[in-house]
mmCIF file of C-alpha atoms in Angstrom:
data_model
loop_
_atom_site.group_PDB
_atom_site.id
_atom_site.type_symbol
_atom_site.label_atom_id
_atom_site.label_comp_id
_atom_site.label_asym_id
_atom_site.label_seq_id
_atom_site.Cartn_x
_atom_site.Cartn_y
_atom_site.Cartn_z
ATOM 1 C CA UNK A 1 -0.015 -0.008 0.064
ATOM 2 C CA UNK A 2 1.307 3.422 -0.926
ATOM 3 C CA UNK A 3 -0.035 6.397 1.036
ATOM 4 C CA UNK A 4 0.195 10.049 0.038
ATOM 5 C CA UNK A 5 -0.454 12.434 2.972
ATOM 6 C CA UNK A 6 -1.079 16.195 2.657
ATOM 7 C CA UNK A 7 -1.305 18.674 5.524
ATOM 8 C CA UNK A 8 -2.334 22.229 6.339
ATOM 9 C CA UNK A 9 -2.674 23.891 9.754
ATOM 10 C CA UNK A 10 -5.328 21.912 11.630
ATOM 11 C CA UNK A 11 -6.011 19.184 9.076
ATOM 12 C CA UNK A 12 -4.412 16.231 7.315
ATOM 13 C CA UNK A 13 -5.616 13.872 4.633
ATOM 14 C CA UNK A 14 -4.064 10.534 3.473
ATOM 15 C CA UNK A 15 -4.815 8.989 0.037
ATOM 16 C CA UNK A 16 -4.339 5.267 -0.624
ATOM 17 C CA UNK A 17 -2.734 5.407 -4.048
ATOM 18 C CA UNK A 18 -3.367 1.747 -4.782
ATOM 19 C CA UNK A 19 -7.172 2.429 -5.154
ATOM 20 C CA UNK A 20 -7.728 6.128 -4.800
ATOM 21 C CA UNK A 21 -9.522 5.866 -1.437
ATOM 22 C CA UNK A 22 -8.967 8.410 1.370
ATOM 23 C CA UNK A 23 -7.350 6.254 4.015
ATOM 24 C CA UNK A 24 -7.553 8.800 6.784
ATOM 25 C CA UNK A 25 -8.667 12.372 7.524
ATOM 26 C CA UNK A 26 -7.915 14.113 10.800
ATOM 27 C CA UNK A 27 -9.247 17.551 11.764
ATOM 28 C CA UNK A 28 -8.083 19.383 14.853
ATOM 29 C CA UNK A 29 -11.079 20.911 16.679
ATOM 30 C CA UNK A 30 -11.928 21.817 20.294
ATOM 31 C CA UNK A 31 -8.679 20.432 21.633
ATOM 32 C CA UNK A 32 -9.452 17.054 19.991
ATOM 33 C CA UNK A 33 -8.667 15.146 16.823
ATOM 34 C CA UNK A 34 -11.784 14.568 14.823
ATOM 35 C CA UNK A 35 -11.881 11.595 12.339
ATOM 36 C CA UNK A 36 -14.995 11.958 10.222
ATOM 37 C CA UNK A 37 -14.330 9.099 7.753
ATOM 38 C CA UNK A 38 -14.808 5.311 8.011
ATOM 39 C CA UNK A 39 -12.294 2.538 7.269
ATOM 40 C CA UNK A 40 -13.652 -1.005 6.849
ATOM 41 C CA UNK A 41 -12.584 -3.309 9.768
ATOM 42 C CA UNK A 42 -10.974 -5.842 7.441
ATOM 43 C CA UNK A 43 -8.573 -3.406 5.711
ATOM 44 C CA UNK A 44 -5.875 -3.509 8.368
ATOM 45 C CA UNK A 45 -6.721 -6.874 9.786
ATOM 46 C CA UNK A 46 -4.359 -9.014 7.694
ATOM 47 C CA UNK A 47 -7.121 -11.602 7.231
ATOM 48 C CA UNK A 48 -7.938 -13.896 4.369
ATOM 49 C CA UNK A 49 -10.763 -12.430 2.292
ATOM 50 C CA UNK A 50 -13.006 -14.078 -0.199
ATOM 51 C CA UNK A 51 -11.616 -14.463 -3.736
ATOM 52 C CA UNK A 52 -12.633 -12.115 -6.508
ATOM 53 C CA UNK A 53 -13.561 -9.164 -4.331
ATOM 54 C CA UNK A 54 -12.980 -5.808 -6.093
ATOM 55 C CA UNK A 55 -9.938 -4.051 -4.856
ATOM 56 C CA UNK A 56 -12.185 -1.200 -3.834
ATOM 57 C CA UNK A 57 -13.971 -3.509 -1.411
ATOM 58 C CA UNK A 58 -10.701 -5.022 -0.142
ATOM 59 C CA UNK A 59 -9.378 -1.500 0.727
ATOM 60 C CA UNK A 60 -12.752 0.120 1.463
ATOM 61 C CA UNK A 61 -12.037 3.502 3.116
ATOM 62 C CA UNK A 62 -13.048 7.111 3.560
ATOM 63 C CA UNK A 63 -14.151 8.531 0.244
ATOM 64 C CA UNK A 64 -13.494 7.617 -3.373
ATOM 65 C CA UNK A 65 -14.579 8.497 -6.857
ATOM 66 C CA UNK A 66 -17.135 6.196 -8.543
ATOM 67 C CA UNK A 67 -17.023 6.395 -12.378
ATOM 68 C CA UNK A 68 -19.350 4.840 -13.243
ATOM 69 C CA UNK A 69 -21.440 4.512 -10.064
ATOM 70 C CA UNK A 70 -22.232 0.785 -9.299
ATOM 71 C CA UNK A 71 -22.180 -1.612 -12.236
ATOM 72 C CA UNK A 72 -19.638 -1.226 -15.010
ATOM 73 C CA UNK A 73 -21.818 -2.591 -17.757
ATOM 74 C CA UNK A 74 -20.716 -0.349 -20.716
ATOM 75 C CA UNK A 75 -16.942 -0.549 -20.433
ATOM 76 C CA UNK A 76 -15.335 -3.444 -18.631
ATOM 77 C CA UNK A 77 -14.223 -2.431 -15.108
ATOM 78 C CA UNK A 78 -14.821 -3.505 -11.474
ATOM 79 C CA UNK A 79 -17.731 -2.250 -9.290
ATOM 80 C CA UNK A 80 -17.738 1.546 -9.172
ATOM 81 C CA UNK A 81 -15.105 1.627 -12.008
ATOM 82 C CA UNK A 82 -11.366 1.940 -12.275
ATOM 83 C CA UNK A 83 -11.166 5.164 -10.092
ATOM 84 C CA UNK A 84 -12.292 3.187 -7.022
ATOM 85 C CA UNK A 85 -10.214 0.103 -7.771
ATOM 86 C CA UNK A 86 -6.833 0.902 -9.380
ATOM 87 C CA UNK A 87 -3.712 2.931 -9.016
ATOM 88 C CA UNK A 88 -3.238 6.690 -8.997
ATOM 89 C CA UNK A 89 -0.006 8.607 -9.471
ATOM 90 C CA UNK A 90 1.132 11.812 -7.814
ATOM 91 C CA UNK A 91 1.348 14.530 -10.458
ATOM 92 C CA UNK A 92 1.972 17.440 -8.082
ATOM 93 C CA UNK A 93 1.919 17.960 -4.309
ATOM 94 C CA UNK A 94 3.119 21.233 -2.805
ATOM 95 C CA UNK A 95 2.507 23.845 -0.197
ATOM 96 C CA UNK A 96 0.474 26.880 -1.272
ATOM 97 C CA UNK A 97 0.394 30.353 0.428
ATOM 98 C CA UNK A 98 -2.448 29.178 2.738
ATOM 99 C CA UNK A 99 -2.316 25.331 2.789
ATOM 100 C CA UNK A 100 -1.586 22.456 0.494
ATOM 101 C CA UNK A 101 -2.667 21.326 -3.001
ATOM 102 C CA UNK A 102 -2.119 17.881 -4.600
ATOM 103 C CA UNK A 103 -2.968 16.517 -8.049
ATOM 104 C CA UNK A 104 -3.287 12.759 -8.682
ATOM 105 C CA UNK A 105 -3.871 11.053 -12.015
ATOM 106 C CA UNK A 106 -5.615 7.701 -12.550
ATOM 107 C CA UNK A 107 -3.417 5.280 -14.493
ATOM 108 C CA UNK A 108 -6.406 3.770 -16.295
ATOM 109 C CA UNK A 109 -8.497 5.704 -18.714
ATOM 110 C CA UNK A 110 -12.297 5.901 -18.245
ATOM 111 C CA UNK A 111 -14.226 5.822 -21.527
ATOM 112 C CA UNK A 112 -11.028 7.075 -23.091
ATOM 113 C CA UNK A 113 -10.740 10.088 -20.724
ATOM 114 C CA UNK A 114 -7.898 10.805 -18.350
ATOM 115 C CA UNK A 115 -8.981 11.470 -14.759
ATOM 116 C CA UNK A 116 -7.386 13.830 -12.326
ATOM 117 C CA UNK A 117 -8.165 14.109 -8.556
ATOM 118 C CA UNK A 118 -7.293 17.483 -7.041
ATOM 119 C CA UNK A 119 -7.191 17.744 -3.238
ATOM 120 C CA UNK A 120 -6.873 21.120 -1.550
ATOM 121 C CA UNK A 121 -6.456 21.924 2.164
ATOM 122 C CA UNK A 122 -6.454 25.442 3.634
ATOM 123 C CA UNK A 123 -4.929 26.543 6.929
ATOM 124 C CA UNK A 124 -7.560 26.495 9.751
ATOM 125 C CA UNK A 125 -10.382 25.286 7.454
ATOM 126 C CA UNK A 126 -11.853 22.022 8.776
ATOM 127 C CA UNK A 127 -12.612 20.860 5.281
ATOM 128 C CA UNK A 128 -11.194 18.775 2.416
ATOM 129 C CA UNK A 129 -11.916 20.460 -0.907
ATOM 130 C CA UNK A 130 -11.975 17.968 -3.843
ATOM 131 C CA UNK A 131 -12.227 18.356 -7.579
ATOM 132 C CA UNK A 132 -12.265 15.650 -10.255
ATOM 133 C CA UNK A 133 -11.638 16.461 -13.856
ATOM 134 C CA UNK A 134 -12.208 14.256 -16.961
ATOM 135 C CA UNK A 135 -10.251 15.237 -20.079
ATOM 136 C CA UNK A 136 -11.191 13.889 -23.490
ATOM 137 C CA UNK A 137 -12.911 10.545 -23.923
ATOM 138 C CA UNK A 138 -16.133 9.599 -25.612
ATOM 139 C CA UNK A 139 -19.725 8.780 -24.729
ATOM 140 C CA UNK A 140 -20.930 9.669 -21.256
ATOM 141 C CA UNK A 141 -20.017 8.720 -17.692
ATOM 142 C CA UNK A 142 -21.995 8.568 -14.419
ATOM 143 C CA UNK A 143 -20.139 9.791 -11.295
ATOM 144 C CA UNK A 144 -20.449 9.870 -7.498
ATOM 145 C CA UNK A 145 -18.448 10.502 -4.474
ATOM 146 C CA UNK A 146 -18.615 7.776 -1.857
ATOM 147 C CA UNK A 147 -17.822 9.325 1.545
ATOM 148 C CA UNK A 148 -18.469 7.003 4.443
ATOM 149 C CA UNK A 149 -18.613 7.905 8.111
ATOM 150 C CA UNK A 150 -19.215 5.627 11.135
ATOM 151 C CA UNK A 151 -20.747 6.029 14.524
ATOM 152 C CA UNK A 152 -20.625 4.070 17.744
ATOM 153 C CA UNK A 153 -23.753 5.711 19.226
ATOM 154 C CA UNK A 154 -25.887 6.693 16.306
ATOM 155 C CA UNK A 155 -26.608 10.194 15.078
ATOM 156 C CA UNK A 156 -29.053 12.755 13.735
ATOM 157 C CA UNK A 157 -29.100 14.033 10.174
ATOM 158 C CA UNK A 158 -30.169 17.213 8.435
ATOM 159 C CA UNK A 159 -30.236 18.101 4.761
ATOM 160 C CA UNK A 160 -30.498 20.920 2.345
ATOM 161 C CA UNK A 161 -33.999 20.997 0.804
ATOM 162 C CA UNK A 162 -34.945 17.825 -1.132
ATOM 163 C CA UNK A 163 -37.789 17.260 -3.612
ATOM 164 C CA UNK A 164 -38.258 13.697 -2.432
ATOM 165 C CA UNK A 165 -36.618 10.388 -1.310
ATOM 166 C CA UNK A 166 -37.054 7.140 -3.157
ATOM 167 C CA UNK A 167 -35.874 3.563 -2.863
ATOM 168 C CA UNK A 168 -35.139 1.255 -5.821
ATOM 169 C CA UNK A 169 -37.310 -1.585 -6.953
ATOM 170 C CA UNK A 170 -35.369 -4.133 -4.835
ATOM 171 C CA UNK A 171 -33.370 -3.978 -1.595
ATOM 172 C CA UNK A 172 -29.601 -4.555 -1.531
ATOM 173 C CA UNK A 173 -30.074 -7.718 0.584
ATOM 174 C CA UNK A 174 -33.448 -9.400 -0.265
ATOM 175 C CA UNK A 175 -32.390 -12.858 0.969
ATOM 176 C CA UNK A 176 -32.909 -13.154 4.722
ATOM 177 C CA UNK A 177 -30.248 -15.856 4.849
ATOM 178 C CA UNK A 178 -27.683 -13.219 3.831
ATOM 179 C CA UNK A 179 -28.896 -9.945 5.277
ATOM 180 C CA UNK A 180 -31.688 -7.651 6.190
ATOM 181 C CA UNK A 181 -33.321 -4.287 5.391
ATOM 182 C CA UNK A 182 -35.868 -1.918 6.930
ATOM 183 C CA UNK A 183 -37.117 0.414 4.218
ATOM 184 C CA UNK A 184 -39.873 -0.434 1.779
ATOM 185 C CA UNK A 185 -38.829 -1.090 -1.874
ATOM 186 C CA UNK A 186 -39.905 0.562 -3.994
ATOM 187 C CA UNK A 187 -41.224 3.524 -2.138
ATOM 188 C CA UNK A 188 -41.237 7.320 -2.234
ATOM 189 C CA UNK A 189 -41.886 10.175 0.113
ATOM 190 C CA UNK A 190 -41.399 13.980 0.164
ATOM 191 C CA UNK A 191 -41.259 13.863 3.952
ATOM 192 C CA UNK A 192 -37.879 12.539 5.079
ATOM 193 C CA UNK A 193 -39.102 11.970 8.633
ATOM 194 C CA UNK A 194 -41.844 9.643 7.466
ATOM 195 C CA UNK A 195 -40.538 7.165 4.856
ATOM 196 C CA UNK A 196 -42.444 3.837 4.256
ATOM 197 C CA UNK A 197 -40.998 0.891 6.187
ATOM 198 C CA UNK A 198 -40.721 -2.692 4.993
ATOM 199 C CA UNK A 199 -42.970 -3.930 7.785
ATOM 200 C CA UNK A 200 -45.593 -1.195 7.501
ATOM 201 C CA UNK A 201 -45.619 2.230 9.097
ATOM 202 C CA UNK A 202 -42.827 4.720 8.528
ATOM 203 C CA UNK A 203 -39.154 5.371 9.468
ATOM 204 C CA UNK A 204 -37.378 8.647 10.118
ATOM 205 C CA UNK A 205 -34.489 9.144 7.677
ATOM 206 C CA UNK A 206 -33.068 11.907 9.913
ATOM 207 C CA UNK A 207 -32.286 9.412 12.699
ATOM 208 C CA UNK A 208 -29.564 6.802 12.629
ATOM 209 C CA UNK A 209 -30.186 4.201 15.274
ATOM 210 C CA UNK A 210 -27.549 1.666 16.298
ATOM 211 C CA UNK A 211 -30.074 -1.041 17.207
ATOM 212 C CA UNK A 212 -31.484 -1.008 13.644
ATOM 213 C CA UNK A 213 -29.564 -3.869 11.996
ATOM 214 C CA UNK A 214 -29.926 -3.074 8.329
ATOM 215 C CA UNK A 215 -28.551 -2.649 4.859
ATOM 216 C CA UNK A 216 -30.535 0.053 3.135
ATOM 217 C CA UNK A 217 -30.043 2.343 0.120
ATOM 218 C CA UNK A 218 -32.109 5.395 -0.701
ATOM 219 C CA UNK A 219 -31.796 8.339 -3.149
ATOM 220 C CA UNK A 220 -32.583 11.963 -2.199
ATOM 221 C CA UNK A 221 -33.289 14.355 -5.104
ATOM 222 C CA UNK A 222 -32.220 17.949 -4.534
ATOM 223 C CA UNK A 223 -34.782 20.692 -4.589
ATOM 224 C CA UNK A 224 -34.240 23.867 -6.570
ATOM 225 C CA UNK A 225 -33.120 26.203 -3.770
ATOM 226 C CA UNK A 226 -30.188 28.087 -5.171
ATOM 227 C CA UNK A 227 -27.637 27.199 -2.488
ATOM 228 C CA UNK A 228 -25.169 24.385 -1.830
ATOM 229 C CA UNK A 229 -26.465 20.949 -1.317
ATOM 230 C CA UNK A 230 -25.437 19.683 2.054
ATOM 231 C CA UNK A 231 -25.789 16.822 4.507
ATOM 232 C CA UNK A 232 -24.968 17.319 8.206
ATOM 233 C CA UNK A 233 -24.582 14.391 10.619
ATOM 234 C CA UNK A 234 -24.401 14.993 14.364
ATOM 235 C CA UNK A 235 -22.547 11.928 15.674
ATOM 236 C CA UNK A 236 -23.701 11.314 19.233
ATOM 237 C CA UNK A 237 -20.794 9.410 20.823
ATOM 238 C CA UNK A 238 -18.169 11.264 18.834
ATOM 239 C CA UNK A 239 -19.636 14.690 19.744
ATOM 240 C CA UNK A 240 -18.891 16.143 16.303
ATOM 241 C CA UNK A 241 -20.629 17.236 13.188
ATOM 242 C CA UNK A 242 -19.774 15.710 9.864
ATOM 243 C CA UNK A 243 -20.512 17.953 6.843
ATOM 244 C CA UNK A 244 -20.715 16.935 3.225
ATOM 245 C CA UNK A 245 -21.329 19.654 0.546
ATOM 246 C CA UNK A 246 -21.848 19.754 -3.207
ATOM 247 C CA UNK A 247 -23.054 21.925 -6.105
ATOM 248 C CA UNK A 248 -26.560 20.501 -6.970
ATOM 249 C CA UNK A 249 -26.113 21.590 -10.614
ATOM 250 C CA UNK A 250 -23.208 19.218 -10.809
ATOM 251 C CA UNK A 251 -24.258 16.457 -8.436
ATOM 252 C CA UNK A 252 -28.095 16.557 -8.254
ATOM 253 C CA UNK A 253 -28.676 13.559 -6.027
ATOM 254 C CA UNK A 254 -27.539 12.284 -2.625
ATOM 255 C CA UNK A 255 -27.558 8.511 -2.122
ATOM 256 C CA UNK A 256 -27.605 7.275 1.505
ATOM 257 C CA UNK A 257 -26.136 3.838 2.209
ATOM 258 C CA UNK A 258 -27.121 2.696 5.737
ATOM 259 C CA UNK A 259 -24.802 -0.242 6.566
ATOM 260 C CA UNK A 260 -25.287 -1.382 10.121
ATOM 261 C CA UNK A 261 -24.709 -5.130 10.531
ATOM 262 C CA UNK A 262 -27.109 -5.823 7.707
ATOM 263 C CA UNK A 263 -24.810 -8.267 5.714
ATOM 264 C CA UNK A 264 -23.963 -11.630 7.240
ATOM 265 C CA UNK A 265 -21.524 -12.926 4.576
ATOM 266 C CA UNK A 266 -17.781 -12.232 4.313
ATOM 267 C CA UNK A 267 -16.125 -9.848 4.494
ATOM 268 C CA UNK A 268 -18.994 -7.864 5.976
ATOM 269 C CA UNK A 269 -19.949 -10.629 8.481
ATOM 270 C CA UNK A 270 -22.357 -8.496 10.494
ATOM 271 C CA UNK A 271 -19.401 -6.426 11.747
ATOM 272 C CA UNK A 272 -19.757 -3.444 9.368
ATOM 273 C CA UNK A 273 -21.536 -1.297 12.021
ATOM 274 C CA UNK A 274 -22.778 2.209 12.295
ATOM 275 C CA UNK A 275 -21.699 3.128 8.773
ATOM 276 C CA UNK A 276 -23.427 5.816 6.668
ATOM 277 C CA UNK A 277 -22.401 6.516 3.072
ATOM 278 C CA UNK A 278 -23.342 10.019 1.951
ATOM 279 C CA UNK A 279 -22.874 9.612 -1.811
ATOM 280 C CA UNK A 280 -23.510 12.765 -3.833
ATOM 281 C CA UNK A 281 -23.717 11.866 -7.484
ATOM 282 C CA UNK A 282 -24.920 12.375 -11.060
ATOM 283 C CA UNK A 283 -25.975 8.778 -11.669
ATOM 284 C CA UNK A 284 -28.493 6.012 -11.756
ATOM 285 C CA UNK A 285 -27.490 2.523 -10.532
ATOM 286 C CA UNK A 286 -25.195 1.153 -13.231
ATOM 287 C CA UNK A 287 -23.465 2.770 -16.208
ATOM 288 C CA UNK A 288 -25.916 1.554 -18.839
ATOM 289 C CA UNK A 289 -28.900 2.697 -16.862
ATOM 290 C CA UNK A 290 -27.272 6.101 -16.288
ATOM 291 C CA UNK A 291 -26.684 6.873 -19.965
ATOM 292 C CA UNK A 292 -30.013 5.305 -21.105
ATOM 293 C CA UNK A 293 -33.574 5.866 -19.914
ATOM 294 C CA UNK A 294 -34.016 5.711 -16.145
ATOM 295 C CA UNK A 295 -36.437 6.849 -13.424
ATOM 296 C CA UNK A 296 -34.315 9.848 -12.430
ATOM 297 C CA UNK A 297 -34.158 11.177 -16.056
ATOM 298 C CA UNK A 298 -37.888 10.913 -16.158
ATOM 299 C CA UNK A 299 -37.927 13.296 -13.103
ATOM 300 C CA UNK A 300 -35.742 15.746 -14.963
ATOM 301 C CA UNK A 301 -32.536 14.772 -13.102
ATOM 302 C CA UNK A 302 -29.257 14.458 -15.021
ATOM 303 C CA UNK A 303 -27.435 11.098 -14.505
ATOM 304 C CA UNK A 304 -24.230 11.407 -16.504
ATOM 305 C CA UNK A 305 -21.711 13.821 -17.906
ATOM 306 C CA UNK A 306 -20.993 13.868 -21.600
ATOM 307 C CA UNK A 307 -17.378 13.316 -22.560
ATOM 308 C CA UNK A 308 -15.662 14.423 -25.780
ATOM 309 C CA UNK A 309 -12.318 14.678 -27.494
ATOM 310 C CA UNK A 310 -10.657 18.042 -26.705
ATOM 311 C CA UNK A 311 -13.179 18.695 -23.939
ATOM 312 C CA UNK A 312 -12.955 18.551 -20.171
ATOM 313 C CA UNK A 313 -15.555 18.262 -17.413
ATOM 314 C CA UNK A 314 -15.134 18.714 -13.736
ATOM 315 C CA UNK A 315 -17.102 18.660 -10.512
ATOM 316 C CA UNK A 316 -16.332 19.638 -6.963
ATOM 317 C CA UNK A 317 -17.117 18.298 -3.449
ATOM 318 C CA UNK A 318 -16.359 19.140 0.193
ATOM 319 C CA UNK A 319 -16.064 17.004 3.374
ATOM 320 C CA UNK A 320 -15.511 18.435 6.832
ATOM 321 C CA UNK A 321 -15.877 17.997 10.572
ATOM 322 C CA UNK A 322 -16.280 20.328 13.522
ATOM 323 C CA UNK A 323 -16.777 19.818 17.275
ATOM 324 C CA UNK A 324 -20.441 19.751 18.380
ATOM 325 C CA UNK A 325 -21.773 20.181 21.889
ATOM 326 C CA UNK A 326 -25.306 18.910 21.842
ATOM 327 C CA UNK A 327 -26.989 16.220 19.718
ATOM 328 C CA UNK A 328 -28.818 18.164 16.980
ATOM 329 C CA UNK A 329 -27.471 19.069 13.534
ATOM 330 C CA UNK A 330 -27.999 22.502 12.062
ATOM 331 C CA UNK A 331 -31.223 23.220 10.161
ATOM 332 C CA UNK A 332 -29.619 25.786 7.955
ATOM 333 C CA UNK A 333 -26.175 25.938 6.278
ATOM 334 C CA UNK A 334 -25.186 29.025 4.228
ATOM 335 C CA UNK A 335 -21.820 30.071 2.745
ATOM 336 C CA UNK A 336 -20.602 33.528 1.826
ATOM 337 C CA UNK A 337 -17.605 35.810 2.205
ATOM 338 C CA UNK A 338 -15.144 33.088 3.170
ATOM 339 C CA UNK A 339 -17.352 31.712 5.961
ATOM 340 C CA UNK A 340 -19.932 28.930 6.576
ATOM 341 C CA UNK A 341 -22.834 29.860 8.912
ATOM 342 C CA UNK A 342 -24.722 27.060 10.608
ATOM 343 C CA UNK A 343 -27.970 27.754 12.424
ATOM 344 C CA UNK A 344 -30.061 25.539 14.739
ATOM 345 C CA UNK A 345 -32.934 26.734 16.823
ATOM 346 C CA UNK A 346 -32.069 30.227 18.117
ATOM 347 C CA UNK A 347 -28.296 29.816 17.869
ATOM 348 C CA UNK A 348 -25.747 30.102 15.064
ATOM 349 C CA UNK A 349 -22.020 29.717 14.653
ATOM 350 C CA UNK A 350 -19.475 30.187 11.886
ATOM 351 C CA UNK A 351 -16.339 28.395 10.541
ATOM 352 C CA UNK A 352 -13.850 29.287 7.815
ATOM 353 C CA UNK A 353 -15.000 28.077 4.395
ATOM 354 C CA UNK A 354 -14.006 28.738 0.780
ATOM 355 C CA UNK A 355 -17.384 30.050 -0.263
ATOM 356 C CA UNK A 356 -16.381 30.301 -3.974
ATOM 357 C CA UNK A 357 -15.116 26.707 -4.249
ATOM 358 C CA UNK A 358 -18.387 24.953 -5.154
ATOM 359 C CA UNK A 359 -19.199 27.325 -8.021
ATOM 360 C CA UNK A 360 -22.790 27.796 -6.832
ATOM 361 C CA UNK A 361 -24.860 29.657 -9.372
ATOM 362 C CA UNK A 362 -22.594 28.769 -12.362
ATOM 363 C CA UNK A 363 -23.903 26.424 -15.037
ATOM 364 C CA UNK A 364 -22.626 22.785 -14.863
ATOM 365 C CA UNK A 365 -21.421 20.866 -17.884
ATOM 366 C CA UNK A 366 -24.064 18.826 -19.789
#
């Protein structure tokens, strides 16, 4: 395993160059070191794993680029594509006037395109700023970030405005001999606090309960609100707030993967606990579905970027963590003038933030 670590004042990020996954992220805050990202328990256990697992599952960590998201059924590649399963090279890594910037390039091409990963840290900013750029290529590609966090005591969630949430036709683990799920499939609701449950009644998507053993997957479609798309998770035992932000024009959906002991087979073995994937994307499930007809396109939601010779397309994403006293996430997140303002109830607070980074209000590539 080859690790590339970059640092700025108050934050460090390590990238596993063998698969392009973030192996570690540490943010200094409130006299503590916050670790917002998850690393699968088998990665460092030196144990024998089942044959034929994708490298991205073998080394499952932090966040990674999916291109395509899920099945690679247009161009041959592992689950979530070559960016999540193969080597990246360091193109440049150097200090800047206010932090650090590193550029990595995927050795594989994706639909004929070269792929760069650009990571930026700023002094005293509790955020990782990411950009991915595709240059050249042909056809179209679906994309998603795959940040994963984990909790030991559950947490509470809040989101930027969403049009609705929907599950797929079938659950991830329909066979009770292999796993379990709690949401109804297929189902849909505009009220995230009352989503149809598999056994009848409803479940609250804003609450992550540790005693709910499950493997669930649900898509949230961004509303048209003019600001950044965001997910905020108040982790109870960790006493921190994990923040994930995007530009909805670039990544119009957020897919939540709730993985809490819901798979009984190796390497998951009912030990993958308290994990939440907050997967902002421009995708349906599978490459072919993303570039063909799909249920999201019928809702007016883009599910792929067009590629072309002599053209480039890029999208940006932010992950951060700050200390939190109390158990409730903010109900409002706004960014302006180099600051992020978070508001909950009658109180508000601010942290440093590059408010220009996400390019809010600018048109995204087709």
